[in-house]
Amino acid sequence: MVEISLTNTRTRTKERFEPIDPKNVRVYACGPTVYDRAHLGNARPVVVFDVLFRLLRHVYGEDAVTYVRNFTDVDDKINARAAETGRPIREITEETIGWYHDDMDALGALRPMHEPRATDYIGQMIAMIEDLIRKGFAYEAEGHVLFDVRKFPEYGKLSGRSLDDMIAGARVEVAPYKRDPMDFVLWKPSTDDQPGWDSPWGYGRPGWHIECSAMSAELLGDVFDIHAGGIDLQFPHHENEIAQSRCAHGTEVMAKTWLHNEMLQVEGKKMSKSLGNFFTVRDLLDQGIPGEVIRFVLLMTHYRKPMDWTAEKVREAESTLRKWRGLTEGIEPAASPAPAVIAALADDLSTAGAIAALHDLARAGDAASLKASAQFIGLLGDTAGDWDNRKSHRVSAALLRLIELRTQSRNLKDYATADAIRDGLGEAGVQIVDAENGPHVQSDVLRLIEWGKRAGLITGLHSKLGAPDHLEYQIYDAISREVLAKIESSGSDQ
RNA sequence: GGUGGGUUGGCGGAGAGGUUACGCACCGGAUUGCAAAUCCGUGAAGACCGGUUCGAUUCCGGUACCCACCUCCA
């Protein structure tokens, strides 16, 4: 049996992972609030914990792992989006969930077994809140129900803070009805135009944190194996979840192991709308960066380190994958992934180590093992990386004509024209490569994007409404026409 | 102010108290009309200051700098 070790944020140590029940290993990951397209930062935990899911299934058996990831579909950001667009909340959340599935599927992430929506668990949340009030951990005040943090001495333990420190550094104004400034909302009143449900405390809606406590208890039990999420959720979200769940259930822990991934940066800076470096997964896919390449880049960096998204990494990932795809084309994958890859992943999910092991396999020429191992972490799949087989979609009449012209020129040893064609296309990152079986086109996605922007074919980054169709085709066609015009005009001069 | 994380060769990024990480880029060679790809090969490192040790990039202490969180956030 492979031994998995994981860095447990709760104990701040790397520990050997031992499931509570090896026949049913239970994992909960905090999912998205569904009001907009998933941005790249949302994708990191999805991909990282997808690898964890795959590893657990490998070690304990396909049917021995229960993986839950929620959708938060009641939230003030959603209300705001509804108010600003005039659309019904349900329509927005449904649409966003559909987008989320599309985008995460494109990254090769397996769907969890359960994807509960908060609004389907309002009853359980109300029951849990009643329980907390009954046990003296929560109180009602002015239509709100609040958790009384002073009743839970271990509050702050997960994030290593003391209540007094937090109060000293707090920058929020404190609602007057709170007994302690750090008390947080379990239930709050709704106005008629806000989503709400009838409750013992009147018409209202749940606070942010209670949903995860209610849903994880319902689907995984009072105590489960792993709770995962971004490090930014450690406080207050996870701290509050722990307080609610442990006090309601009277348990020593909520989850045995807590995993937190570090944040994502873009070109060395925090991704933010104001810096203009904010983009969604869909933006990248639409620009022609394959989901597999995005996945590879996300896996290049260990999950507990801040990861920087750079153009250079995209280029490197693409070239590596192209190489491996060439090496494994038509090869039947081995029966199981290489032990070195499993060993790397078992060591606190070292995806960078696993990639290094894949490089070893590639260098050794073990294509079957490379393919099996890469597929194990969601790479070199038949569909997820469907990006090298799209050549036919890109080829327009103008491009065909150019390729033909160049072949003719080469046959006539008119290398000046032949090279002018290749260099011209090269301007936009479109490359003609002479292989044994004839010329074919390849593209440098980043240069393609750059050229597309300059030519006005790509406008704006944050595409909420989906991409224009065949953006790549348009760029290919545009540069081809440009080069063709140049070649033909210089030809007629002679 | 509080809490947590980081600092490795041109870039990315690992492990291990003493033996080449690895990848990309670069450089040299083979191959190619030229490229691309491929193959072979050479270089190059561990923020700073102390300590422990026969020996530290790897352990301990301190300093500097960077980042995140403390407010919705993966």
PDB file of C-alpha atoms in Angstrom, chain A residues 128-129 131-133 135-141 144-155 163 178-187 209-210 213 239-248:
ATOM      1  CA  MET A 128     -27.899  23.143  12.704  1.00  0.00           C
ATOM      2  CA  ILE A 129     -28.405  26.740  13.785  1.00  0.00           C
ATOM      3  CA  ASP A 131     -28.935  23.113  17.570  1.00  0.00           C
ATOM      4  CA  LEU A 132     -26.210  25.687  18.156  1.00  0.00           C
ATOM      5  CA  ILE A 133     -28.636  28.019  19.899  1.00  0.00           C
ATOM      6  CA  LYS A 135     -26.410  24.258  23.080  1.00  0.00           C
ATOM      7  CA  GLY A 136     -25.597  27.856  23.927  1.00  0.00           C
ATOM      8  CA  PHE A 137     -23.100  28.569  21.162  1.00  0.00           C
ATOM      9  CA  ALA A 138     -25.282  30.975  19.238  1.00  0.00           C
ATOM     10  CA  TYR A 139     -27.746  33.746  20.049  1.00  0.00           C
ATOM     11  CA  GLU A 140     -30.428  35.716  18.307  1.00  0.00           C
ATOM     12  CA  ALA A 141     -30.187  39.489  18.043  1.00  0.00           C
ATOM     13  CA  HIS A 144     -29.826  37.850  13.163  1.00  0.00           C
ATOM     14  CA  VAL A 145     -28.425  34.701  14.613  1.00  0.00           C
ATOM     15  CA  LEU A 146     -24.796  34.994  15.611  1.00  0.00           C
ATOM     16  CA  PHE A 147     -22.164  32.538  16.645  1.00  0.00           C
ATOM     17  CA  ASP A 148     -20.716  33.401  20.032  1.00  0.00           C
ATOM     18  CA  VAL A 149     -16.975  32.977  19.510  1.00  0.00           C
ATOM     19  CA  ARG A 150     -16.161  33.367  23.198  1.00  0.00           C
ATOM     20  CA  LYS A 151     -17.982  30.103  23.836  1.00  0.00           C
ATOM     21  CA  PHE A 152     -15.470  28.221  21.722  1.00  0.00           C
ATOM     22  CA  PRO A 153     -12.028  28.508  23.309  1.00  0.00           C
ATOM     23  CA  GLU A 154     -10.265  27.036  20.313  1.00  0.00           C
ATOM     24  CA  TYR A 155     -11.525  29.697  17.952  1.00  0.00           C
ATOM     25  CA  LEU A 163      -9.274  36.532  19.473  1.00  0.00           C
ATOM     26  CA  LYS A 178     -22.769  41.588  18.554  1.00  0.00           C
ATOM     27  CA  ARG A 179     -21.633  40.346  21.952  1.00  0.00           C
ATOM     28  CA  ASP A 180     -18.084  40.099  20.665  1.00  0.00           C
ATOM     29  CA  PRO A 181     -16.693  41.924  17.632  1.00  0.00           C
ATOM     30  CA  MET A 182     -15.638  38.616  16.085  1.00  0.00           C
ATOM     31  CA  ASP A 183     -19.051  36.974  16.357  1.00  0.00           C
ATOM     32  CA  PHE A 184     -20.184  35.975  12.898  1.00  0.00           C
ATOM     33  CA  VAL A 185     -23.558  35.631  11.257  1.00  0.00           C
ATOM     34  CA  LEU A 186     -25.324  32.294  10.957  1.00  0.00           C
ATOM     35  CA  TRP A 187     -28.621  33.693   9.741  1.00  0.00           C
ATOM     36  CA  HIS A 209     -20.093  29.705   6.450  1.00  0.00           C
ATOM     37  CA  ILE A 210     -22.954  27.558   7.667  1.00  0.00           C
ATOM     38  CA  SER A 213     -20.836  22.823   7.784  1.00  0.00           C
ATOM     39  CA  GLU A 239     -12.206  28.865  11.167  1.00  0.00           C
ATOM     40  CA  ASN A 240     -15.931  29.532  11.325  1.00  0.00           C
ATOM     41  CA  GLU A 241     -16.841  26.206   9.770  1.00  0.00           C
ATOM     42  CA  ILE A 242     -14.812  24.449  12.450  1.00  0.00           C
ATOM     43  CA  ALA A 243     -16.465  26.448  15.221  1.00  0.00           C
ATOM     44  CA  GLN A 244     -19.967  25.678  13.951  1.00  0.00           C
ATOM     45  CA  SER A 245     -19.404  22.020  13.180  1.00  0.00           C
ATOM     46  CA  ARG A 246     -17.473  21.086  16.270  1.00  0.00           C
ATOM     47  CA  CYS A 247     -19.824  22.894  18.612  1.00  0.00           C
ATOM     48  CA  ALA A 248     -22.922  21.465  16.949  1.00  0.00           C
TER      49      ALA A 248
END
